[in-house]
Amino acid sequence: MKQLHLRIGLVVWVLAVGFSVPAVAQQQDDAAIRQVQVLQAAAWNQHDARTYANLFTEDGDAVNLVGWWWRGRPEIERKIREGFEFVFAQSTLTITDVDVRFLSPSTAVAHVRWTMIGAKTPPNMPEAREGIQLQILTKQPTGWLIASFQNTNSIAATPPPKGPPTPASCYRCIASSQGAPASL
């Protein structure tokens, strides 16, 4: 009987340790990914393109706010450096929220909410005020790095329209009522 209790205790201990180790490791990885975001903001706010680019894997890629796709750490660094020369020279990035989801022990998705002030947006470009980054991160021997990054402006959520636009807000409707060709 004593041996049975010992075996049951051993099984319970093995199960407890087996389940708690991955949970602790995942908590540590979650904290490390959140630290990547702290480092991202710090590098951006110091206008340090090299440190910013080093948050990416060597073959990482980034799609910026306007859809420009940069491939590889050297190109990311070069393009960020160019941005810091004027457009983002006085900008300040603030990370406001980070949501992490693990796809495997070595791969995670992070949705990173941000705000920015001080950017000098060129004409015909969307202004960078607030948005969401979608990051795919991979665990490397040196820590977590961004393998893929997409940035998107965000605006306050509004309900979708419940029907066609009213004539007062519809360009085609206004144009057609003024005798413009119907092919607009």
Short mmCIF file of N, CA and C in Angstrom, two decimals:
data_model
loop_
_atom_site.label_atom_id
_atom_site.label_comp_id
_atom_site.label_asym_id
_atom_site.label_seq_id
_atom_site.Cartn_x
_atom_site.Cartn_y
_atom_site.Cartn_z
N MET A 1 0.82 -1.19 0.00
CA MET A 1 0.00 0.00 0.00
C MET A 1 0.87 1.26 0.00
N LYS A 2 1.91 1.23 0.79
CA LYS A 2 2.81 2.37 0.86
C LYS A 2 3.47 2.62 -0.50
N GLN A 3 3.80 1.51 -1.19
CA GLN A 3 4.41 1.63 -2.51
C GLN A 3 3.43 2.22 -3.52
N LEU A 4 2.16 1.87 -3.42
CA LEU A 4 1.13 2.40 -4.31
C LEU A 4 1.00 3.91 -4.11
N HIS A 5 0.98 4.35 -2.87
CA HIS A 5 0.90 5.79 -2.59
C HIS A 5 2.12 6.52 -3.12
N LEU A 6 3.27 5.88 -2.98
CA LEU A 6 4.50 6.48 -3.48
C LEU A 6 4.44 6.61 -5.01
N ARG A 7 3.95 5.59 -5.68
CA ARG A 7 3.84 5.63 -7.14
C ARG A 7 2.82 6.68 -7.59
N ILE A 8 1.70 6.74 -6.91
CA ILE A 8 0.68 7.75 -7.24
C ILE A 8 1.25 9.14 -7.03
N GLY A 9 1.94 9.33 -5.93
CA GLY A 9 2.57 10.62 -5.66
C GLY A 9 3.58 10.99 -6.72
N LEU A 10 4.36 10.00 -7.15
CA LEU A 10 5.35 10.24 -8.19
C LEU A 10 4.68 10.63 -9.51
N VAL A 11 3.60 9.94 -9.87
CA VAL A 11 2.87 10.24 -11.10
C VAL A 11 2.28 11.66 -11.02
N VAL A 12 1.69 12.00 -9.89
CA VAL A 12 1.12 13.34 -9.72
C VAL A 12 2.22 14.39 -9.84
N TRP A 13 3.37 14.15 -9.24
CA TRP A 13 4.48 15.09 -9.30
C TRP A 13 4.97 15.26 -10.73
N VAL A 14 5.15 14.14 -11.45
CA VAL A 14 5.61 14.20 -12.85
C VAL A 14 4.61 14.98 -13.70
N LEU A 15 3.31 14.73 -13.50
CA LEU A 15 2.30 15.46 -14.27
C LEU A 15 2.33 16.95 -13.94
N ALA A 16 2.45 17.27 -12.66
CA ALA A 16 2.47 18.67 -12.25
C ALA A 16 3.69 19.39 -12.83
N VAL A 17 4.84 18.78 -12.74
CA VAL A 17 6.06 19.38 -13.28
C VAL A 17 5.97 19.46 -14.79
N GLY A 18 5.46 18.42 -15.41
CA GLY A 18 5.32 18.40 -16.87
C GLY A 18 4.43 19.49 -17.39
N PHE A 19 3.36 19.83 -16.66
CA PHE A 19 2.45 20.87 -17.11
C PHE A 19 2.91 22.27 -16.70
N SER A 20 3.62 22.38 -15.60
CA SER A 20 4.00 23.71 -15.15
C SER A 20 5.23 24.24 -15.89
N VAL A 21 6.13 23.37 -16.31
CA VAL A 21 7.32 23.83 -17.03
C VAL A 21 6.94 24.53 -18.32
N PRO A 22 6.08 23.94 -19.19
CA PRO A 22 5.70 24.68 -20.40
C PRO A 22 4.98 25.99 -20.09
N ALA A 23 4.16 26.01 -19.05
CA ALA A 23 3.44 27.24 -18.70
C ALA A 23 4.43 28.32 -18.28
N VAL A 24 5.42 27.96 -17.50
CA VAL A 24 6.42 28.93 -17.06
C VAL A 24 7.24 29.40 -18.26
N ALA A 25 7.62 28.46 -19.13
CA ALA A 25 8.39 28.82 -20.32
C ALA A 25 7.59 29.77 -21.21
N GLN A 26 6.30 29.50 -21.36
CA GLN A 26 5.46 30.36 -22.21
C GLN A 26 5.33 31.74 -21.59
N GLN A 27 5.22 31.83 -20.27
CA GLN A 27 5.16 33.13 -19.61
C GLN A 27 6.46 33.91 -19.85
N GLN A 28 7.58 33.21 -19.79
CA GLN A 28 8.87 33.86 -20.04
C GLN A 28 8.97 34.33 -21.49
N ASP A 29 8.49 33.50 -22.42
CA ASP A 29 8.51 33.87 -23.82
C ASP A 29 7.57 35.05 -24.09
N ASP A 30 6.42 35.04 -23.46
CA ASP A 30 5.48 36.16 -23.60
C ASP A 30 6.15 37.45 -23.14
N ALA A 31 6.81 37.39 -21.98
CA ALA A 31 7.51 38.57 -21.45
C ALA A 31 8.63 39.01 -22.40
N ALA A 32 9.33 38.05 -23.01
CA ALA A 32 10.42 38.39 -23.93
C ALA A 32 9.87 39.06 -25.19
N ILE A 33 8.72 38.60 -25.69
CA ILE A 33 8.11 39.22 -26.87
C ILE A 33 7.64 40.63 -26.54
N ARG A 34 7.08 40.81 -25.36
CA ARG A 34 6.68 42.16 -24.94
C ARG A 34 7.90 43.07 -24.81
N GLN A 35 9.03 42.50 -24.40
CA GLN A 35 10.26 43.28 -24.31
C GLN A 35 10.74 43.70 -25.70
N VAL A 36 10.51 42.87 -26.72
CA VAL A 36 10.85 43.26 -28.10
C VAL A 36 10.10 44.55 -28.45
N GLN A 37 8.87 44.67 -27.98
CA GLN A 37 8.08 45.87 -28.28
C GLN A 37 8.62 47.09 -27.55
N VAL A 38 9.09 46.90 -26.32
CA VAL A 38 9.72 47.99 -25.58
C VAL A 38 10.98 48.44 -26.33
N LEU A 39 11.76 47.47 -26.80
CA LEU A 39 12.98 47.79 -27.54
C LEU A 39 12.66 48.46 -28.87
N GLN A 40 11.56 48.04 -29.50
CA GLN A 40 11.14 48.67 -30.76
C GLN A 40 10.88 50.15 -30.55
N ALA A 41 10.08 50.48 -29.54
CA ALA A 41 9.77 51.88 -29.26
C ALA A 41 11.03 52.66 -28.90
N ALA A 42 11.90 52.06 -28.10
CA ALA A 42 13.13 52.75 -27.70
C ALA A 42 14.02 53.04 -28.91
N ALA A 43 14.20 52.05 -29.79
CA ALA A 43 15.03 52.25 -30.99
C ALA A 43 14.41 53.31 -31.89
N TRP A 44 13.08 53.24 -32.05
CA TRP A 44 12.40 54.23 -32.90
C TRP A 44 12.60 55.64 -32.32
N ASN A 45 12.35 55.77 -31.04
CA ASN A 45 12.39 57.09 -30.41
C ASN A 45 13.80 57.67 -30.33
N GLN A 46 14.80 56.80 -30.41
CA GLN A 46 16.19 57.27 -30.49
C GLN A 46 16.63 57.44 -31.94
N HIS A 47 15.72 57.13 -32.86
CA HIS A 47 15.96 57.21 -34.30
C HIS A 47 17.21 56.42 -34.69
N ASP A 48 17.28 55.21 -34.14
CA ASP A 48 18.41 54.30 -34.34
C ASP A 48 17.98 53.16 -35.27
N ALA A 49 18.22 53.35 -36.56
CA ALA A 49 17.78 52.39 -37.58
C ALA A 49 18.44 51.02 -37.41
N ARG A 50 19.69 50.99 -37.05
CA ARG A 50 20.38 49.70 -36.89
C ARG A 50 19.78 48.90 -35.75
N THR A 51 19.60 49.53 -34.60
CA THR A 51 19.01 48.81 -33.46
C THR A 51 17.59 48.35 -33.79
N TYR A 52 16.84 49.21 -34.49
CA TYR A 52 15.48 48.85 -34.90
C TYR A 52 15.52 47.63 -35.82
N ALA A 53 16.36 47.66 -36.83
CA ALA A 53 16.45 46.55 -37.79
C ALA A 53 16.92 45.27 -37.12
N ASN A 54 17.75 45.38 -36.10
CA ASN A 54 18.25 44.18 -35.41
C ASN A 54 17.17 43.46 -34.61
N LEU A 55 15.97 44.03 -34.54
CA LEU A 55 14.85 43.33 -33.92
C LEU A 55 14.24 42.31 -34.88
N PHE A 56 14.70 42.32 -36.14
CA PHE A 56 14.21 41.43 -37.19
C PHE A 56 15.21 40.29 -37.42
N THR A 57 14.69 39.17 -37.89
CA THR A 57 15.58 38.10 -38.34
C THR A 57 16.34 38.61 -39.56
N GLU A 58 17.46 37.98 -39.87
CA GLU A 58 18.27 38.40 -41.01
C GLU A 58 17.45 38.44 -42.30
N ASP A 59 16.54 37.47 -42.46
CA ASP A 59 15.70 37.42 -43.67
C ASP A 59 14.29 37.94 -43.42
N GLY A 60 14.12 38.69 -42.34
CA GLY A 60 12.80 39.23 -42.00
C GLY A 60 12.29 40.19 -43.07
N ASP A 61 10.98 40.41 -43.03
CA ASP A 61 10.42 41.39 -43.95
C ASP A 61 9.44 42.28 -43.22
N ALA A 62 9.22 43.45 -43.83
CA ALA A 62 8.33 44.43 -43.22
C ALA A 62 7.51 45.09 -44.33
N VAL A 63 6.21 45.21 -44.07
CA VAL A 63 5.33 45.98 -44.94
C VAL A 63 4.91 47.19 -44.13
N ASN A 64 5.25 48.38 -44.62
CA ASN A 64 4.98 49.58 -43.84
C ASN A 64 3.54 50.04 -44.04
N LEU A 65 3.23 51.17 -43.47
CA LEU A 65 1.88 51.73 -43.44
C LEU A 65 1.27 51.94 -44.81
N VAL A 66 2.09 52.26 -45.80
CA VAL A 66 1.57 52.52 -47.14
C VAL A 66 1.74 51.33 -48.08
N GLY A 67 2.19 50.20 -47.54
CA GLY A 67 2.28 48.99 -48.35
C GLY A 67 3.62 48.76 -49.02
N TRP A 68 4.65 49.51 -48.65
CA TRP A 68 5.97 49.26 -49.20
C TRP A 68 6.57 48.05 -48.51
N TRP A 69 7.06 47.10 -49.27
CA TRP A 69 7.54 45.82 -48.74
C TRP A 69 9.05 45.81 -48.77
N TRP A 70 9.64 45.68 -47.59
CA TRP A 70 11.09 45.64 -47.45
C TRP A 70 11.50 44.24 -47.05
N ARG A 71 12.50 43.69 -47.75
CA ARG A 71 12.91 42.31 -47.53
C ARG A 71 14.35 42.25 -47.02
N GLY A 72 14.51 41.62 -45.88
CA GLY A 72 15.84 41.44 -45.30
C GLY A 72 16.22 42.57 -44.37
N ARG A 73 16.98 42.22 -43.35
CA ARG A 73 17.41 43.20 -42.35
C ARG A 73 18.15 44.39 -42.96
N PRO A 74 19.06 44.19 -43.94
CA PRO A 74 19.76 45.35 -44.50
C PRO A 74 18.81 46.36 -45.16
N GLU A 75 17.82 45.87 -45.90
CA GLU A 75 16.88 46.80 -46.54
C GLU A 75 16.00 47.49 -45.50
N ILE A 76 15.57 46.74 -44.49
CA ILE A 76 14.76 47.35 -43.43
C ILE A 76 15.55 48.48 -42.77
N GLU A 77 16.80 48.21 -42.44
CA GLU A 77 17.63 49.24 -41.82
C GLU A 77 17.78 50.47 -42.73
N ARG A 78 18.05 50.24 -44.01
CA ARG A 78 18.24 51.35 -44.94
C ARG A 78 16.98 52.20 -45.07
N LYS A 79 15.82 51.55 -45.19
CA LYS A 79 14.56 52.29 -45.37
C LYS A 79 14.16 53.02 -44.09
N ILE A 80 14.38 52.40 -42.94
CA ILE A 80 14.08 53.08 -41.67
C ILE A 80 15.01 54.28 -41.51
N ARG A 81 16.28 54.10 -41.84
CA ARG A 81 17.24 55.22 -41.74
C ARG A 81 16.79 56.38 -42.64
N GLU A 82 16.36 56.07 -43.86
CA GLU A 82 15.86 57.11 -44.76
C GLU A 82 14.65 57.82 -44.15
N GLY A 83 13.77 57.07 -43.52
CA GLY A 83 12.60 57.68 -42.87
C GLY A 83 12.99 58.60 -41.72
N PHE A 84 14.01 58.20 -40.98
CA PHE A 84 14.47 59.02 -39.85
C PHE A 84 15.14 60.32 -40.30
N GLU A 85 15.56 60.40 -41.54
CA GLU A 85 16.23 61.60 -42.03
C GLU A 85 15.28 62.80 -42.09
N PHE A 86 14.00 62.56 -42.36
CA PHE A 86 13.07 63.68 -42.43
C PHE A 86 11.69 63.34 -41.88
N VAL A 87 11.01 62.41 -42.54
CA VAL A 87 9.61 62.13 -42.20
C VAL A 87 9.44 61.78 -40.72
N PHE A 88 10.32 60.96 -40.20
CA PHE A 88 10.18 60.51 -38.81
C PHE A 88 11.25 61.10 -37.88
N ALA A 89 11.94 62.14 -38.33
CA ALA A 89 13.04 62.71 -37.55
C ALA A 89 12.60 63.20 -36.17
N GLN A 90 11.37 63.68 -36.05
CA GLN A 90 10.87 64.21 -34.78
C GLN A 90 9.75 63.33 -34.20
N SER A 91 9.62 62.13 -34.72
CA SER A 91 8.49 61.29 -34.30
C SER A 91 8.77 60.55 -33.00
N THR A 92 7.69 60.27 -32.30
CA THR A 92 7.74 59.49 -31.07
C THR A 92 6.70 58.37 -31.19
N LEU A 93 7.16 57.13 -31.03
CA LEU A 93 6.31 55.95 -31.08
C LEU A 93 6.00 55.49 -29.66
N THR A 94 4.74 55.23 -29.40
CA THR A 94 4.33 54.69 -28.10
C THR A 94 3.56 53.39 -28.35
N ILE A 95 4.00 52.33 -27.71
CA ILE A 95 3.28 51.05 -27.79
C ILE A 95 2.21 51.09 -26.71
N THR A 96 0.96 50.87 -27.11
CA THR A 96 -0.15 51.00 -26.16
C THR A 96 -0.74 49.66 -25.73
N ASP A 97 -0.53 48.60 -26.51
CA ASP A 97 -1.06 47.29 -26.15
C ASP A 97 -0.35 46.22 -26.98
N VAL A 98 -0.16 45.07 -26.38
CA VAL A 98 0.46 43.93 -27.07
C VAL A 98 -0.35 42.69 -26.74
N ASP A 99 -0.79 42.00 -27.78
CA ASP A 99 -1.50 40.73 -27.62
C ASP A 99 -0.66 39.65 -28.28
N VAL A 100 -0.29 38.63 -27.52
CA VAL A 100 0.59 37.57 -28.01
C VAL A 100 -0.17 36.26 -28.06
N ARG A 101 -0.01 35.54 -29.17
CA ARG A 101 -0.59 34.19 -29.31
C ARG A 101 0.50 33.29 -29.86
N PHE A 102 0.72 32.16 -29.18
CA PHE A 102 1.75 31.23 -29.61
C PHE A 102 1.18 30.23 -30.60
N LEU A 103 1.88 30.08 -31.73
CA LEU A 103 1.50 29.07 -32.73
C LEU A 103 2.25 27.78 -32.47
N SER A 104 3.40 27.89 -31.85
CA SER A 104 4.23 26.76 -31.44
C SER A 104 5.17 27.29 -30.37
N PRO A 105 5.97 26.43 -29.74
CA PRO A 105 6.91 26.96 -28.75
C PRO A 105 7.94 27.94 -29.32
N SER A 106 8.14 27.93 -30.64
CA SER A 106 9.15 28.81 -31.22
C SER A 106 8.59 29.83 -32.21
N THR A 107 7.25 29.93 -32.31
CA THR A 107 6.62 30.87 -33.23
C THR A 107 5.43 31.52 -32.55
N ALA A 108 5.34 32.84 -32.70
CA ALA A 108 4.23 33.57 -32.07
C ALA A 108 3.74 34.67 -33.01
N VAL A 109 2.49 35.03 -32.81
CA VAL A 109 1.88 36.17 -33.50
C VAL A 109 1.65 37.24 -32.45
N ALA A 110 2.03 38.46 -32.76
CA ALA A 110 1.76 39.58 -31.85
C ALA A 110 1.01 40.65 -32.63
N HIS A 111 -0.07 41.13 -32.03
CA HIS A 111 -0.77 42.32 -32.52
C HIS A 111 -0.35 43.44 -31.59
N VAL A 112 0.27 44.46 -32.15
CA VAL A 112 0.88 45.53 -31.36
C VAL A 112 0.20 46.84 -31.72
N ARG A 113 -0.53 47.40 -30.76
CA ARG A 113 -1.17 48.70 -30.97
C ARG A 113 -0.18 49.80 -30.63
N TRP A 114 -0.22 50.86 -31.44
CA TRP A 114 0.73 51.96 -31.27
C TRP A 114 0.07 53.30 -31.56
N THR A 115 0.71 54.34 -31.05
CA THR A 115 0.37 55.71 -31.42
C THR A 115 1.67 56.41 -31.79
N MET A 116 1.54 57.48 -32.60
CA MET A 116 2.72 58.23 -32.99
C MET A 116 2.38 59.72 -33.06
N ILE A 117 3.33 60.51 -32.63
CA ILE A 117 3.24 61.96 -32.81
C ILE A 117 4.54 62.42 -33.47
N GLY A 118 4.47 63.58 -34.13
CA GLY A 118 5.66 64.21 -34.67
C GLY A 118 6.09 63.79 -36.06
N ALA A 119 5.36 62.89 -36.71
CA ALA A 119 5.73 62.51 -38.08
C ALA A 119 5.34 63.63 -39.04
N LYS A 120 6.16 63.84 -40.06
CA LYS A 120 5.89 64.85 -41.10
C LYS A 120 5.44 64.10 -42.35
N THR A 121 4.16 63.88 -42.43
CA THR A 121 3.61 63.06 -43.50
C THR A 121 3.61 63.81 -44.83
N PRO A 122 4.21 63.20 -45.87
CA PRO A 122 4.18 63.84 -47.19
C PRO A 122 2.75 63.91 -47.73
N PRO A 123 2.51 64.84 -48.66
CA PRO A 123 1.17 64.92 -49.27
C PRO A 123 0.78 63.58 -49.90
N ASN A 124 -0.49 63.30 -49.92
CA ASN A 124 -1.06 62.10 -50.52
C ASN A 124 -0.66 60.81 -49.81
N MET A 125 -0.21 60.90 -48.56
CA MET A 125 0.13 59.71 -47.78
C MET A 125 -0.71 59.72 -46.52
N PRO A 126 -1.11 58.53 -46.06
CA PRO A 126 -1.87 58.50 -44.80
C PRO A 126 -0.99 58.92 -43.64
N GLU A 127 -1.58 59.65 -42.73
CA GLU A 127 -0.85 60.13 -41.56
C GLU A 127 -0.73 59.00 -40.53
N ALA A 128 0.47 58.85 -40.00
CA ALA A 128 0.72 57.82 -38.98
C ALA A 128 0.37 58.39 -37.61
N ARG A 129 -0.80 58.06 -37.10
CA ARG A 129 -1.22 58.53 -35.77
C ARG A 129 -1.42 57.37 -34.81
N GLU A 130 -2.12 56.36 -35.28
CA GLU A 130 -2.29 55.16 -34.47
C GLU A 130 -2.58 53.99 -35.38
N GLY A 131 -2.19 52.81 -34.92
CA GLY A 131 -2.39 51.65 -35.77
C GLY A 131 -2.10 50.36 -35.03
N ILE A 132 -2.03 49.32 -35.83
CA ILE A 132 -1.77 47.97 -35.32
C ILE A 132 -0.71 47.33 -36.20
N GLN A 133 0.29 46.79 -35.57
CA GLN A 133 1.29 45.99 -36.27
C GLN A 133 0.93 44.53 -36.08
N LEU A 134 1.05 43.76 -37.13
CA LEU A 134 0.94 42.31 -37.05
C LEU A 134 2.36 41.78 -37.20
N GLN A 135 2.83 41.10 -36.19
CA GLN A 135 4.19 40.57 -36.21
C GLN A 135 4.17 39.05 -36.06
N ILE A 136 4.97 38.38 -36.87
CA ILE A 136 5.25 36.97 -36.67
C ILE A 136 6.66 36.93 -36.10
N LEU A 137 6.79 36.36 -34.91
CA LEU A 137 8.09 36.31 -34.25
C LEU A 137 8.55 34.86 -34.14
N THR A 138 9.87 34.66 -34.23
CA THR A 138 10.43 33.33 -34.07
C THR A 138 11.48 33.37 -32.97
N LYS A 139 11.54 32.27 -32.25
CA LYS A 139 12.51 32.16 -31.16
C LYS A 139 13.84 31.72 -31.75
N GLN A 140 14.85 32.55 -31.56
CA GLN A 140 16.20 32.29 -32.05
C GLN A 140 17.09 31.98 -30.85
N PRO A 141 18.28 31.46 -31.07
CA PRO A 141 19.19 31.22 -29.94
C PRO A 141 19.47 32.49 -29.14
N THR A 142 19.38 33.65 -29.80
CA THR A 142 19.65 34.93 -29.13
C THR A 142 18.39 35.56 -28.53
N GLY A 143 17.22 34.98 -28.78
CA GLY A 143 15.97 35.52 -28.26
C GLY A 143 14.93 35.61 -29.36
N TRP A 144 13.83 36.28 -29.07
CA TRP A 144 12.73 36.41 -30.02
C TRP A 144 13.03 37.55 -31.00
N LEU A 145 12.82 37.27 -32.31
CA LEU A 145 13.01 38.27 -33.35
C LEU A 145 11.79 38.29 -34.26
N ILE A 146 11.58 39.41 -34.91
CA ILE A 146 10.46 39.57 -35.83
C ILE A 146 10.85 38.98 -37.19
N ALA A 147 10.08 38.00 -37.64
CA ALA A 147 10.32 37.39 -38.95
C ALA A 147 9.51 38.09 -40.03
N SER A 148 8.32 38.57 -39.66
CA SER A 148 7.46 39.26 -40.61
C SER A 148 6.65 40.31 -39.86
N PHE A 149 6.42 41.43 -40.53
CA PHE A 149 5.84 42.61 -39.87
C PHE A 149 4.94 43.31 -40.88
N GLN A 150 3.73 43.63 -40.48
CA GLN A 150 2.85 44.44 -41.32
C GLN A 150 2.23 45.51 -40.43
N ASN A 151 2.28 46.75 -40.91
CA ASN A 151 1.77 47.88 -40.15
C ASN A 151 0.50 48.40 -40.83
N THR A 152 -0.48 48.75 -40.02
CA THR A 152 -1.75 49.23 -40.54
C THR A 152 -2.24 50.40 -39.70
N ASN A 153 -2.66 51.48 -40.35
CA ASN A 153 -3.33 52.56 -39.63
C ASN A 153 -4.64 52.02 -39.07
N SER A 154 -5.09 52.58 -37.99
CA SER A 154 -6.41 52.19 -37.48
C SER A 154 -7.19 53.44 -37.12
N ILE A 155 -8.48 53.31 -37.23
CA ILE A 155 -9.40 54.38 -36.84
C ILE A 155 -10.44 53.76 -35.93
N ALA A 156 -11.17 54.59 -35.25
CA ALA A 156 -12.21 54.08 -34.36
C ALA A 156 -13.20 53.24 -35.16
N ALA A 157 -13.59 52.14 -34.58
CA ALA A 157 -14.54 51.25 -35.25
C ALA A 157 -15.91 51.92 -35.37
N THR A 158 -16.48 51.79 -36.54
CA THR A 158 -17.83 52.30 -36.78
C THR A 158 -18.64 51.17 -37.40
N PRO A 159 -19.95 51.17 -37.18
CA PRO A 159 -20.74 50.10 -37.77
C PRO A 159 -20.74 50.21 -39.29
N PRO A 160 -20.81 49.07 -39.98
CA PRO A 160 -20.85 49.12 -41.44
C PRO A 160 -22.17 49.74 -41.91
N PRO A 161 -22.20 50.30 -43.13
CA PRO A 161 -23.44 50.89 -43.64
C PRO A 161 -24.53 49.83 -43.74
N LYS A 162 -25.75 50.25 -43.55
CA LYS A 162 -26.89 49.32 -43.62
C LYS A 162 -27.62 49.42 -44.94
N GLY A 163 -27.05 50.13 -45.90
CA GLY A 163 -27.67 50.27 -47.21
C GLY A 163 -26.83 51.15 -48.10
N PRO A 164 -27.34 51.44 -49.29
CA PRO A 164 -26.56 52.29 -50.21
C PRO A 164 -26.46 53.70 -49.67
N PRO A 165 -25.46 54.45 -50.16
CA PRO A 165 -25.29 55.83 -49.69
C PRO A 165 -26.48 56.69 -50.10
N THR A 166 -26.74 57.69 -49.32
CA THR A 166 -27.81 58.63 -49.64
C THR A 166 -27.35 59.52 -50.78
N PRO A 167 -28.27 60.06 -51.57
CA PRO A 167 -27.86 60.91 -52.69
C PRO A 167 -26.95 62.06 -52.28
N ALA A 168 -27.11 62.61 -51.10
CA ALA A 168 -26.29 63.75 -50.67
C ALA A 168 -24.83 63.35 -50.47
N SER A 169 -24.55 62.07 -50.22
CA SER A 169 -23.17 61.65 -49.98
C SER A 169 -22.61 60.80 -51.11
N CYS A 170 -23.38 60.63 -52.18
CA CYS A 170 -22.97 59.76 -53.27
C CYS A 170 -22.55 60.60 -54.47
N TYR A 171 -21.26 60.54 -54.82
CA TYR A 171 -20.76 61.33 -55.93
C TYR A 171 -21.49 61.00 -57.23
N ARG A 172 -21.67 59.70 -57.49
CA ARG A 172 -22.36 59.32 -58.73
C ARG A 172 -23.78 59.86 -58.76
N CYS A 173 -24.44 59.81 -57.59
CA CYS A 173 -25.83 60.29 -57.54
C CYS A 173 -25.87 61.79 -57.82
N ILE A 174 -24.95 62.54 -57.22
CA ILE A 174 -24.91 63.99 -57.42
C ILE A 174 -24.56 64.30 -58.87
N ALA A 175 -23.54 63.62 -59.39
CA ALA A 175 -23.10 63.86 -60.77
C ALA A 175 -24.21 63.53 -61.76
N SER A 176 -24.93 62.43 -61.54
CA SER A 176 -25.98 62.05 -62.49
C SER A 176 -27.15 63.02 -62.42
N SER A 177 -27.39 63.60 -61.26
CA SER A 177 -28.52 64.54 -61.15
C SER A 177 -28.16 65.88 -61.79
N GLN A 178 -26.84 66.10 -62.03
CA GLN A 178 -26.41 67.34 -62.68
C GLN A 178 -26.18 67.15 -64.17
N GLY A 179 -26.60 66.00 -64.68
CA GLY A 179 -26.51 65.76 -66.12
C GLY A 179 -25.16 65.21 -66.56
N ALA A 180 -24.34 64.72 -65.65
CA ALA A 180 -23.06 64.12 -66.03
C ALA A 180 -23.31 62.77 -66.68
N PRO A 181 -22.40 62.32 -67.51
CA PRO A 181 -22.56 61.01 -68.14
C PRO A 181 -22.70 59.92 -67.08
N ALA A 182 -23.50 58.94 -67.38
CA ALA A 182 -23.76 57.84 -66.44
C ALA A 182 -22.56 56.92 -66.31
N SER A 183 -21.54 57.07 -67.12
CA SER A 183 -20.38 56.16 -67.07
C SER A 183 -19.39 56.50 -65.98
N LEU A 184 -19.65 57.49 -65.15
CA LEU A 184 -18.73 57.81 -64.05
C LEU A 184 -18.64 56.63 -63.17
#
